[in-house]
XYZ file of C-alpha atoms in Angstrom:
743
model
C -12.769 -49.626 7.344
C -13.229 -49.052 11.071
C -15.371 -46.231 12.421
C -12.185 -44.238 12.974
C -10.809 -44.777 9.475
C -10.794 -41.912 7.040
C -10.092 -41.762 3.335
C -7.455 -39.210 2.382
C -6.569 -38.153 -1.153
C -2.811 -38.212 -1.743
C -1.002 -36.715 -4.720
C 2.481 -38.086 -5.421
C 4.937 -36.134 -7.572
C 7.792 -38.272 -8.916
C 11.274 -36.794 -9.399
C 14.177 -38.647 -10.929
C 16.826 -38.870 -13.615
C 15.706 -38.139 -17.164
C 17.141 -41.435 -18.452
C 14.954 -43.393 -15.993
C 11.698 -41.702 -17.038
C 10.456 -44.295 -19.530
C 11.415 -47.253 -17.335
C 9.363 -45.700 -14.521
C 6.468 -45.100 -16.919
C 6.491 -48.729 -18.110
C 6.663 -50.035 -14.550
C 3.627 -47.993 -13.523
C 1.698 -49.021 -16.647
C 2.098 -52.702 -15.736
C 0.005 -52.032 -12.622
C -2.504 -49.821 -14.458
C -1.134 -46.656 -12.872
C -1.060 -43.614 -15.143
C 0.623 -40.290 -14.547
C -1.447 -37.107 -14.764
C -0.324 -33.507 -15.110
C 0.557 -32.432 -11.543
C -1.240 -29.695 -9.660
C 1.986 -28.841 -7.854
C 5.638 -29.392 -8.694
C 9.028 -27.745 -8.413
C 9.042 -24.980 -11.039
C 12.805 -25.332 -11.541
C 12.529 -28.918 -12.838
C 11.838 -29.813 -16.463
C 8.486 -31.617 -16.701
C 8.358 -34.983 -18.514
C 5.443 -37.427 -18.581
C 6.706 -40.685 -20.196
C 3.104 -41.927 -20.587
C 1.915 -38.787 -22.368
C 1.539 -39.159 -26.142
C 3.542 -36.526 -28.016
C 3.184 -36.261 -31.779
C 6.374 -36.768 -33.840
C 8.368 -33.551 -34.169
C 6.692 -32.013 -31.109
C 7.930 -31.608 -27.554
C 6.270 -32.032 -24.190
C 4.237 -28.884 -23.544
C 5.276 -26.784 -20.566
C 3.173 -26.591 -17.445
C 1.918 -23.056 -16.958
C 0.848 -21.848 -13.546
C 1.644 -25.206 -11.962
C 4.321 -25.211 -9.274
C 4.575 -25.278 -5.564
C 4.618 -21.519 -5.619
C 1.972 -20.925 -8.228
C -0.548 -23.531 -7.163
C -1.712 -21.121 -4.485
C -2.955 -17.665 -5.235
C -1.431 -14.564 -3.756
C -1.744 -14.341 -0.011
C -5.054 -13.019 1.106
C -5.533 -9.941 3.183
C -5.919 -12.224 6.218
C -2.221 -13.122 5.906
C -1.105 -9.515 6.283
C 0.852 -9.070 9.498
C 0.137 -6.250 11.882
C 2.946 -3.948 12.898
C 3.855 -5.738 16.107
C 3.904 -9.137 14.430
C 6.050 -7.915 11.521
C 8.632 -6.479 13.904
C 8.565 -9.655 15.979
C 9.326 -11.804 12.945
C 12.073 -9.484 11.733
C 13.704 -9.744 15.151
C 14.006 -13.493 14.609
C 16.364 -12.710 11.734
C 18.504 -10.512 13.992
C 19.446 -13.616 15.991
C 20.955 -15.207 12.863
C 24.253 -13.336 13.180
C 26.456 -16.416 12.953
C 29.041 -17.903 15.342
C 31.537 -15.794 17.256
C 34.383 -18.036 16.085
C 34.554 -19.565 12.623
C 37.109 -20.895 10.174
C 38.101 -18.092 7.844
C 38.233 -18.513 4.096
C 41.265 -17.233 2.235
C 40.448 -14.071 0.320
C 41.075 -14.210 -3.407
C 44.049 -12.295 -4.848
C 41.567 -11.049 -7.453
C 40.166 -8.770 -4.722
C 41.922 -5.459 -4.191
C 39.830 -4.606 -1.106
C 40.422 -6.266 2.256
C 37.217 -7.585 3.824
C 35.913 -6.330 7.155
C 35.411 -8.965 9.873
C 31.660 -9.226 9.284
C 32.281 -9.662 5.551
C 34.804 -12.418 6.280
C 32.062 -14.171 8.246
C 29.654 -13.767 5.320
C 32.241 -15.283 2.970
C 32.804 -18.203 5.356
C 29.054 -18.828 5.615
C 28.493 -18.715 1.862
C 31.510 -20.929 1.161
C 30.272 -23.505 3.692
C 26.781 -23.543 2.180
C 28.139 -23.932 -1.351
C 30.328 -26.836 -0.253
C 27.229 -28.582 1.114
C 28.572 -29.131 4.635
C 26.162 -31.134 6.816
C 28.349 -32.608 9.559
C 30.310 -30.099 11.617
C 28.543 -27.081 10.134
C 29.512 -23.758 11.705
C 26.507 -21.864 10.359
C 23.695 -24.324 10.992
C 21.793 -26.819 8.862
C 18.307 -28.298 8.840
C 19.655 -31.761 9.686
C 20.989 -33.310 12.877
C 23.407 -36.158 12.255
C 23.604 -39.072 14.701
C 24.628 -42.758 14.737
C 21.818 -45.320 14.836
C 21.833 -48.750 16.524
C 23.475 -50.311 13.468
C 26.334 -47.836 13.526
C 24.997 -46.012 10.462
C 24.511 -42.279 10.066
C 20.968 -41.076 10.703
C 19.843 -37.679 9.440
C 16.936 -36.064 11.291
C 15.193 -32.892 10.084
C 15.247 -30.353 12.919
C 11.792 -28.966 12.079
C 9.693 -31.804 10.678
C 11.372 -34.574 12.684
C 11.608 -36.848 9.632
C 14.600 -39.213 9.541
C 16.563 -40.878 6.761
C 19.689 -42.967 6.433
C 20.928 -41.453 3.166
C 22.576 -38.020 3.237
C 20.006 -35.333 2.332
C 20.668 -32.979 -0.536
C 22.295 -29.767 0.753
C 20.700 -26.417 -0.057
C 23.893 -25.067 -1.716
C 22.848 -21.466 -1.059
C 20.979 -19.214 1.322
C 20.005 -15.728 2.381
C 22.392 -12.864 3.197
C 20.168 -10.352 4.989
C 22.649 -7.819 6.376
C 21.237 -4.398 7.093
C 21.638 -1.734 4.429
C 25.091 -0.196 4.154
C 27.139 -3.153 5.448
C 28.640 -4.223 2.122
C 26.631 -7.243 0.962
C 27.825 -6.564 -2.593
C 31.497 -6.916 -1.671
C 30.739 -10.108 0.285
C 29.203 -11.650 -2.846
C 32.127 -10.530 -5.012
C 34.459 -12.187 -2.503
C 32.471 -15.427 -2.871
C 32.583 -15.289 -6.673
C 36.334 -14.669 -6.820
C 36.996 -17.377 -4.199
C 35.017 -19.925 -6.224
C 36.815 -18.959 -9.445
C 40.135 -19.557 -7.691
C 38.872 -22.953 -6.507
C 37.909 -23.920 -10.058
C 41.330 -22.843 -11.334
C 43.112 -24.948 -8.700
C 40.979 -27.987 -9.575
C 41.252 -27.439 -13.325
C 42.183 -31.061 -13.989
C 39.363 -32.553 -11.917
C 35.698 -33.097 -12.676
C 34.968 -29.645 -11.256
C 36.582 -28.111 -14.320
C 33.550 -29.175 -16.358
C 31.117 -27.396 -14.034
C 29.621 -24.057 -15.114
C 31.567 -21.091 -13.734
C 29.335 -18.121 -14.528
C 27.387 -16.148 -11.916
C 24.133 -14.485 -12.948
C 23.259 -11.459 -10.809
C 19.676 -10.220 -11.137
C 19.083 -6.800 -9.615
C 16.695 -3.850 -9.796
C 17.607 -1.414 -12.550
C 18.551 1.158 -9.932
C 21.264 -1.070 -8.416
C 22.984 -2.136 -11.660
C 25.263 0.962 -11.742
C 26.211 0.220 -8.133
C 27.256 -3.325 -9.017
C 29.347 -2.055 -11.930
C 30.995 0.513 -9.685
C 31.680 -2.033 -6.930
C 33.226 -4.511 -9.370
C 35.575 -1.827 -10.700
C 36.434 -0.676 -7.182
C 36.992 -4.032 -5.480
C 38.272 -6.445 -8.161
C 41.666 -6.062 -9.821
C 41.625 -5.146 -13.486
C 41.105 -8.275 -15.569
C 40.265 -10.350 -12.492
C 36.849 -11.335 -13.825
C 35.006 -11.123 -17.133
C 31.811 -9.098 -16.696
C 28.983 -8.243 -19.083
C 25.725 -6.332 -18.775
C 22.797 -8.270 -20.249
C 20.349 -5.469 -20.893
C 18.669 -3.704 -23.790
C 20.525 -3.926 -27.097
C 23.368 -5.942 -25.515
C 21.161 -9.005 -25.239
C 21.205 -10.181 -28.840
C 25.003 -9.954 -28.992
C 25.556 -11.741 -25.671
C 22.920 -14.459 -25.876
C 25.253 -16.936 -27.616
C 28.290 -16.295 -25.420
C 26.898 -16.028 -21.884
C 28.961 -19.005 -20.728
C 32.225 -17.203 -21.537
C 31.740 -14.644 -18.753
C 32.373 -14.933 -15.024
C 29.627 -12.459 -14.106
C 26.505 -11.481 -16.023
C 24.508 -8.531 -14.679
C 20.848 -8.154 -15.597
C 17.677 -6.707 -14.098
C 14.308 -8.076 -13.043
C 12.471 -6.415 -15.922
C 14.713 -8.115 -18.494
C 14.322 -11.468 -16.756
C 10.543 -11.122 -16.628
C 10.094 -9.921 -20.195
C 12.259 -12.749 -21.606
C 10.374 -15.332 -19.554
C 7.025 -14.026 -20.775
C 8.260 -14.105 -24.367
C 10.299 -17.329 -24.523
C 9.846 -19.291 -21.298
C 12.575 -21.861 -20.687
C 14.014 -21.130 -24.139
C 15.029 -17.636 -23.012
C 18.845 -17.291 -22.963
C 18.980 -16.658 -19.217
C 16.824 -19.720 -18.486
C 18.403 -22.131 -20.965
C 21.943 -21.418 -19.750
C 23.185 -23.441 -16.768
C 24.788 -21.227 -14.123
C 27.218 -21.903 -11.333
C 25.443 -19.341 -9.210
C 22.298 -17.224 -9.285
C 22.227 -14.140 -7.047
C 19.058 -12.106 -6.520
C 19.875 -8.614 -5.273
C 17.017 -7.001 -3.326
C 15.448 -10.452 -3.454
C 12.162 -9.252 -1.948
C 11.285 -8.360 -5.561
C 10.173 -11.980 -5.982
C 8.007 -12.108 -2.848
C 4.803 -12.099 -4.918
C 4.449 -15.777 -5.868
C 1.906 -15.064 -8.600
C 4.269 -12.740 -10.484
C 6.131 -13.657 -13.651
C 9.309 -12.370 -12.003
C 9.052 -15.022 -9.290
C 8.242 -17.703 -11.838
C 11.209 -16.751 -14.020
C 13.682 -16.609 -11.126
C 12.666 -20.087 -9.937
C 13.054 -21.495 -13.459
C 16.718 -20.510 -13.921
C 18.988 -23.583 -13.564
C 21.794 -22.857 -11.097
C 23.859 -24.999 -8.738
C 23.998 -22.291 -6.074
C 21.216 -19.811 -5.292
C 21.541 -16.694 -3.132
C 19.128 -14.035 -1.928
C 20.358 -10.595 -0.848
C 17.868 -8.436 1.020
C 17.828 -6.362 4.175
C 14.040 -6.815 4.403
C 13.206 -10.541 4.122
C 9.694 -9.839 5.441
C 7.618 -6.843 4.388
C 4.139 -7.573 5.679
C 3.587 -11.303 5.156
C 5.428 -14.343 6.461
C 5.116 -15.775 2.965
C 7.516 -13.061 1.751
C 10.166 -15.266 3.358
C 8.377 -18.397 2.161
C 8.748 -17.263 -1.453
C 12.510 -16.999 -0.918
C 12.561 -20.532 0.510
C 10.838 -21.756 -2.656
C 13.411 -20.007 -4.820
C 16.264 -21.486 -2.772
C 14.705 -24.958 -2.902
C 14.787 -25.498 0.871
C 13.119 -28.858 1.610
C 10.289 -29.273 2.369
C 9.516 -25.552 2.505
C 9.915 -25.034 -1.229
C 6.291 -26.176 -1.221
C 4.021 -23.308 -0.222
C 1.484 -25.741 1.188
C 4.135 -27.275 3.456
C 5.544 -23.866 4.401
C 2.028 -22.892 5.434
C 1.499 -26.178 7.303
C 4.704 -26.017 9.332
C 5.008 -22.240 9.781
C 2.279 -19.882 8.566
C -0.725 -21.661 10.085
C 0.863 -22.191 13.535
C 2.099 -18.585 13.510
C -1.359 -17.269 12.610
C -2.779 -19.286 15.516
C -0.060 -17.939 17.858
C 1.221 -21.448 18.563
C 4.670 -21.365 20.133
C 5.768 -24.128 17.746
C 5.438 -21.726 14.824
C 7.930 -19.206 16.188
C 10.300 -21.962 17.334
C 10.285 -23.538 13.869
C 10.814 -20.176 12.186
C 13.885 -19.544 14.348
C 15.372 -22.899 13.332
C 14.687 -22.305 9.650
C 16.181 -18.807 9.746
C 19.271 -19.962 11.640
C 19.880 -22.687 9.038
C 19.360 -20.556 5.932
C 20.234 -16.974 6.818
C 22.963 -14.635 8.029
C 22.046 -11.136 9.175
C 23.993 -8.386 10.939
C 22.804 -4.909 11.854
C 24.831 -1.734 12.189
C 24.223 -1.914 15.908
C 25.924 -5.304 16.199
C 29.039 -4.365 14.190
C 29.330 -0.625 14.862
C 32.305 -0.935 17.231
C 34.430 -2.724 14.645
C 33.263 -0.614 11.707
C 34.052 2.669 13.467
C 31.552 4.599 11.373
C 31.600 8.384 11.852
C 29.059 9.963 14.167
C 25.432 10.623 13.308
C 24.420 14.035 14.626
C 20.653 14.555 14.928
C 19.081 18.031 14.946
C 15.516 19.287 14.991
C 14.623 22.531 13.248
C 11.457 23.754 14.948
C 9.421 26.223 12.902
C 6.326 28.302 13.624
C 3.703 28.528 10.884
C 3.068 32.068 9.631
C -0.363 33.681 10.059
C -1.815 32.458 6.754
C -0.476 28.923 7.243
C -1.851 28.829 10.801
C -5.299 30.032 9.712
C -5.429 27.376 6.987
C -4.176 24.705 9.375
C -6.682 25.598 12.105
C -9.569 25.456 9.615
C -8.820 21.830 8.751
C -7.755 20.933 12.280
C -11.093 22.023 13.762
C -13.077 20.045 11.223
C -10.831 16.994 11.651
C -11.285 17.132 15.428
C -15.073 17.209 15.069
C -15.090 14.281 12.658
C -12.663 12.192 14.699
C -14.557 12.801 17.933
C -17.759 11.581 16.311
C -15.999 8.637 14.697
C -14.489 7.406 17.955
C -17.976 7.209 19.429
C -19.307 5.306 16.399
C -16.323 2.924 16.189
C -15.982 2.266 19.907
C -14.313 -1.128 20.243
C -13.065 -1.187 16.649
C -9.461 -1.959 15.818
C -6.854 0.783 15.851
C -6.058 0.023 12.190
C -9.693 0.557 11.163
C -9.910 3.852 13.041
C -6.662 5.282 11.693
C -7.435 4.119 8.151
C -10.609 6.199 8.171
C -8.872 9.467 9.037
C -5.566 9.151 7.209
C -6.714 11.483 4.430
C -7.560 14.215 6.935
C -4.297 13.801 8.820
C -2.294 13.982 5.606
C -4.037 17.221 4.645
C -2.745 18.705 7.892
C 0.729 17.326 7.211
C 0.818 18.900 3.753
C -0.203 22.277 5.167
C 2.773 22.066 7.543
C 5.022 21.621 4.523
C 3.726 24.178 2.073
C 0.351 25.662 2.899
C -2.167 25.540 0.007
C 0.272 24.372 -2.673
C 0.146 20.705 -1.656
C -3.602 20.393 -1.030
C -5.891 18.433 -3.367
C -8.587 20.328 -5.264
C -11.410 19.262 -2.936
C -9.553 20.663 0.055
C -8.805 23.948 -1.722
C -12.456 24.369 -2.691
C -13.566 23.794 0.895
C -11.013 26.292 2.205
C -11.684 29.039 -0.316
C -15.425 28.895 0.312
C -14.856 28.361 4.063
C -17.251 25.446 3.684
C -16.627 23.161 6.651
C -19.343 20.771 5.506
C -17.187 20.020 2.457
C -14.642 18.395 4.759
C -16.499 15.175 5.565
C -15.871 11.436 5.469
C -16.398 11.222 1.733
C -13.631 13.813 1.372
C -11.383 11.795 3.697
C -12.038 8.549 1.849
C -11.489 10.133 -1.577
C -8.105 11.367 -0.340
C -7.030 7.940 0.876
C -6.321 4.652 -0.841
C -4.409 1.446 -0.186
C -1.651 -0.066 -2.313
C -2.964 -3.395 -3.574
C 0.582 -4.777 -3.706
C 2.019 -3.977 -0.245
C -1.143 -2.683 1.523
C 0.542 0.583 2.486
C -1.777 3.526 3.032
C -1.392 6.269 0.444
C -3.258 9.495 -0.006
C -4.552 11.144 -3.146
C -1.566 13.471 -3.412
C 0.803 10.493 -3.554
C -1.305 8.862 -6.251
C -1.092 11.992 -8.376
C 2.645 12.226 -7.769
C 3.379 8.677 -8.912
C 3.152 7.772 -12.592
C 1.999 4.313 -13.690
C 0.095 3.707 -10.458
C -3.470 3.596 -11.813
C -4.250 0.258 -13.486
C -7.073 -0.701 -15.816
C -7.764 -3.730 -13.611
C -8.564 -1.191 -10.845
C -5.517 -2.075 -8.745
C -3.572 0.842 -7.258
C 0.191 0.607 -6.766
C 2.068 2.961 -4.417
C 5.184 4.889 -5.408
C 7.566 2.490 -3.635
C 6.128 -0.471 -5.554
C 6.272 1.333 -8.914
C 9.807 2.729 -8.659
C 11.380 -0.383 -10.170
C 8.632 -0.634 -12.790
C 9.426 2.611 -14.632
C 8.616 2.136 -18.276
C 11.522 1.772 -20.679
C 11.980 0.665 -24.231
C 12.530 -3.014 -23.465
C 9.324 -3.618 -21.504
C 6.382 -5.014 -23.465
C 3.498 -2.660 -24.151
C 1.135 -4.937 -22.246
C 3.231 -5.073 -19.071
C 1.189 -7.110 -16.568
C -0.220 -5.906 -13.277
C 2.115 -7.066 -10.471
C -0.907 -8.049 -8.370
C -3.198 -10.023 -10.690
C -0.879 -10.602 -13.701
C -3.591 -9.388 -16.079
C -2.065 -8.279 -19.384
C -2.507 -4.757 -20.836
C -3.211 -3.239 -17.460
C -0.471 -0.689 -16.868
C -1.793 2.790 -17.595
C 0.469 5.801 -17.911
C -0.930 8.045 -15.215
C 1.164 11.211 -15.251
C 0.256 14.124 -13.025
C -1.353 17.088 -14.781
C -0.701 20.361 -12.936
C -3.343 23.052 -13.198
C -0.663 25.643 -13.890
C 2.569 25.379 -15.849
C 5.863 25.291 -13.970
C 6.652 28.768 -15.349
C 3.427 30.188 -13.903
C 4.080 28.549 -10.540
C 7.658 29.876 -10.456
C 6.537 33.439 -11.231
C 4.099 33.605 -8.320
C 5.965 31.244 -6.000
C 6.450 32.177 -2.359
C 8.411 29.729 -0.207
C 6.679 28.378 2.875
C 8.018 28.842 6.387
C 9.489 25.353 6.279
C 11.211 25.950 2.924
C 12.652 29.233 4.232
C 14.117 27.345 7.201
C 15.628 24.832 4.785
C 17.131 27.624 2.669
C 18.704 29.233 5.732
C 20.506 25.999 6.566
C 21.656 25.578 2.974
C 23.014 29.150 3.020
C 25.018 28.312 6.152
C 26.470 25.281 4.389
C 27.308 27.403 1.331
C 29.115 29.899 3.564
C 31.154 27.119 5.165
C 32.033 25.801 1.715
C 33.317 29.211 0.613
C 36.019 29.014 3.289
C 36.674 25.300 2.786
C 40.173 24.671 1.417
C 40.040 20.853 1.556
C 38.281 20.487 -1.797
C 35.684 18.328 -0.059
C 32.567 20.527 0.149
C 29.569 19.940 2.380
C 26.890 18.304 0.261
C 23.264 17.841 1.255
C 20.484 15.427 0.407
C 16.936 16.757 0.839
C 14.253 14.103 1.346
C 10.486 14.430 1.063
C 7.846 11.766 0.542
C 5.868 14.026 -1.823
C 7.308 14.783 -5.243
C 5.105 17.889 -5.389
C 7.055 19.181 -2.404
C 10.286 18.495 -4.265
C 8.889 20.469 -7.229
C 8.391 23.483 -4.965
C 11.788 23.156 -3.283
C 13.339 22.922 -6.748
C 11.883 26.338 -7.616
C 13.310 27.802 -4.400
C 16.765 26.316 -5.039
C 16.851 27.663 -8.572
C 15.803 31.120 -7.428
C 18.602 31.158 -4.862
C 21.384 29.973 -7.146
C 21.923 26.451 -5.793
C 23.248 23.843 -8.218
C 21.414 20.585 -7.610
C 20.347 17.231 -9.020
C 17.211 15.188 -8.415
C 16.196 11.529 -8.248
C 12.678 10.256 -7.754
C 10.409 7.469 -8.907
C 9.715 9.205 -12.213
C 13.349 9.243 -13.358
C 14.590 6.661 -15.834
C 17.683 4.595 -15.104
C 19.843 6.765 -17.378
C 18.552 9.940 -15.705
C 19.348 8.531 -12.268
C 22.853 7.524 -13.371
C 23.521 10.999 -14.776
C 22.146 12.737 -11.678
C 24.283 10.634 -9.334
C 27.374 11.096 -11.500
C 27.026 14.896 -11.432
C 26.319 14.963 -7.705
C 29.278 12.691 -6.926
C 31.844 14.370 -9.182
C 30.881 18.024 -9.657
C 32.152 20.049 -6.691
C 29.748 22.886 -7.521
C 26.706 20.610 -7.262
C 26.038 20.551 -3.518
C 22.373 19.508 -3.254
C 20.475 16.349 -4.175
C 16.671 16.318 -4.082
C 15.240 12.845 -3.495
C 11.857 11.319 -2.843
C 12.314 9.173 0.222
C 11.072 6.062 -1.590
C 13.415 6.442 -4.557
C 16.570 5.720 -2.543
C 15.338 2.524 -0.917
C 17.518 0.477 -3.260
C 20.897 0.835 -4.832
C 21.739 4.490 -4.289
C 25.069 5.396 -2.686
C 25.075 9.008 -1.501
C 28.075 8.933 0.833
C 29.618 11.914 -0.976
C 27.085 13.947 1.053
C 27.290 14.462 4.789
C 24.173 16.563 5.534
C 20.627 15.178 5.416
C 17.447 17.281 5.469
C 14.187 15.449 6.253
C 11.495 17.924 5.252
C 8.695 16.125 7.102
C 8.485 13.207 9.549
C 7.528 9.891 7.954
C 5.050 7.500 9.567
C 7.651 4.740 9.478
C 10.924 5.629 11.238
C 12.684 2.768 9.438
C 11.978 4.418 6.076
C 13.761 7.515 7.364
C 16.603 5.391 8.739
C 17.076 3.640 5.396
C 17.232 6.996 3.624
C 19.873 8.304 6.034
C 21.783 5.023 5.671
C 22.387 5.897 2.021
C 24.681 8.623 3.392
C 25.831 7.119 6.709
C 27.359 3.849 5.497
C 30.655 2.016 5.044
C 33.055 4.348 3.266
C 31.701 7.543 4.841
C 34.607 9.529 6.293
C 32.752 12.519 7.779
C 30.205 12.939 10.543
C 26.678 12.919 9.134
C 24.312 15.693 10.245
C 20.589 14.953 9.998
C 18.158 17.886 10.292
C 14.445 17.194 10.787
C 11.982 19.994 10.101
C 9.038 20.013 12.522
C 6.205 22.564 12.669
C 5.346 23.500 16.267
C 1.865 22.797 17.655
C 0.813 20.681 14.689
C -0.003 17.111 13.722
C 3.709 16.504 13.149
C 4.082 16.016 16.918
C 1.617 13.120 16.638
C 3.587 11.627 13.731
C 6.688 11.756 15.927
C 4.784 9.985 18.718
C 3.841 7.222 16.267
C 7.502 6.970 15.239
C 8.556 6.665 18.881
C 6.010 3.899 19.446
C 7.260 1.953 16.426
C 10.866 2.360 17.523
C 9.956 1.097 20.994
C 8.566 -2.063 19.388
C 11.748 -2.532 17.383
C 13.954 -2.196 20.453
C 11.936 -4.570 22.616
C 12.921 -8.195 22.946
C 10.751 -10.987 21.586
C 9.454 -11.731 25.069
C 8.581 -8.098 25.710
C 6.763 -7.889 22.378
C 4.555 -10.805 23.368
C 3.443 -8.882 26.449
C 2.687 -5.569 24.703
C -0.821 -4.497 25.682
C -3.369 -2.245 24.076
C -2.365 0.666 26.338
C 0.063 1.747 23.606
C -2.802 2.116 21.121
C -4.758 4.144 23.651
C -1.725 6.375 24.196
C -1.468 7.023 20.459
C -5.118 8.045 20.261
C -4.701 10.384 23.207
C -1.702 11.902 21.430
C -3.780 12.388 18.270
C -6.638 14.057 20.126
C -4.171 16.315 21.928
C -2.698 17.361 18.565
C -6.179 18.186 17.231
C -7.531 20.099 20.221
């Protein structure tokens, strides 16, 4: 070895045909080479070691926790993206809106609904990917095709630069990342019916022997939406559909291959994988197509849900999600592993080519990400298609309220103490990051926000004790820290009130899960008693953590007095009721009332009941059946004109377009969360203008929350180049806004 030589350990994983396994094993043995259990491999492939001694009557044991995805632990906190970086990466996806001109695919006669132009483009993209087009692709591939000196085709990978003379294996799938409300479901149904027609036409060819069934895995909350969309858009008898869930499973397990579409949910998939592994019916059946709705549910590589999804054998694999990145680049990397995109199905190689350069701010990282997204993804926003969609108007209103004397006295008590603490903290943390500063005072800020909503009724016990004794020393940093926590799954900040509002969020392994992350994990009869923690996968960790009110609901109702903000809400609802009384169209004004705190919804519920409003409610504590019933009543009962909803509970699978008025009780830190909630009403199919009313308390911390919203929206609307040049002046402006709100 020369002085510059270096020994490098190399692990080689061998893939091949099953019938060649023992020939390969014998060949290696002749040269004293022996296969070991791999540290990393593709989780979707069956593992066979031809040199491993298996006793008669036994089978090769499965590899547990060994795959490209599972070889690495969950991303560390260092991989969490800051706000600017997250928005920058999401903007990369906005460029993947496909070609202006493309060859259209003939819609299936099984469809009764004509596709919009953007849905026709989605169908064309998905059909091209499933056909494995490499040369002449309209929607981009990872391979450039050229002619070498010998006149042979040469395939060069556009990211890694590797070349080969043999045609690479196509991906046969991809990511449809259209913004919420643009009809991704119908686009997928168009693909399924088109492929069924293709199989029927080629019934005499080899394609007739291919599997024809599509497995759709979705959150429990979206299953009713899929059923409704299938009934609405596909002619009667056009496809055979079954719901694989609960008691239906035992009956369907032997006849899955007789259906065109099987609907199931992530909880069923996970529980079957934990119980039976590859012998589970969903994993032992070969599928024509596997579709993950709200595919970000598999972004945690260490979860059993991710492991199960990757293990399902399917020729075509599709991810549907409007949020391909939450707060880590590896959220997208997990989807690449599921799709089997070479070489990025390996987490280590995804990190090497993308994550590490991006973390180091190398321009190559962003350039490579753009190429990967363009080759695997299609995404359109409402902004890009609004002219063709001709959606009705969105009318925005602000309802400004003035706190009454008692509310103002309570607010000023906590505001003065917060100002004193923050002033001292800024001196102590001079030079610290904006995230560290804001994290320290979130509990105090949220106390002020709750007072704006409903005075004392939303405050935690420690705050009430300090107020009733007028003990300012009780409002200190220990109080602030006890009122604030961080979700161990998505790293969102949550305060103590939210933790009390959300059942099943306290875990015996000491992890805390926010309401948004627990909504799809609501306990039902089919989940095992020892449901694992979604963060660490430890068994027997989920603890039922219901809220325990000090007073019964009857006691609260008897002495209940609506706050100034609730009175303003009631006045607007009365105006709507009056308009409905003179409405002869049979299409009444219906309203959806959003709050991020379920305790606030409890109080509004009392006010609605006292004033004779007929309403329904959906939140993270409702079971799937309760949600279905609530939506059915709201959609079909003309007398039911109000829906109460926690803003996190409608993030997935809820269609509320029967309503046309939206009431946002308080401003949310993240304007996109508000936008997604409103999009459940303002979406394709809405025929009326949508009125959104935001309730803001004058001269309060809510002005600061609005300033934070404006800052985040400015980031979203900036170009990639402008984002790179954003300076720290914006952070300084936010802190000045906070201090102004507290003075």
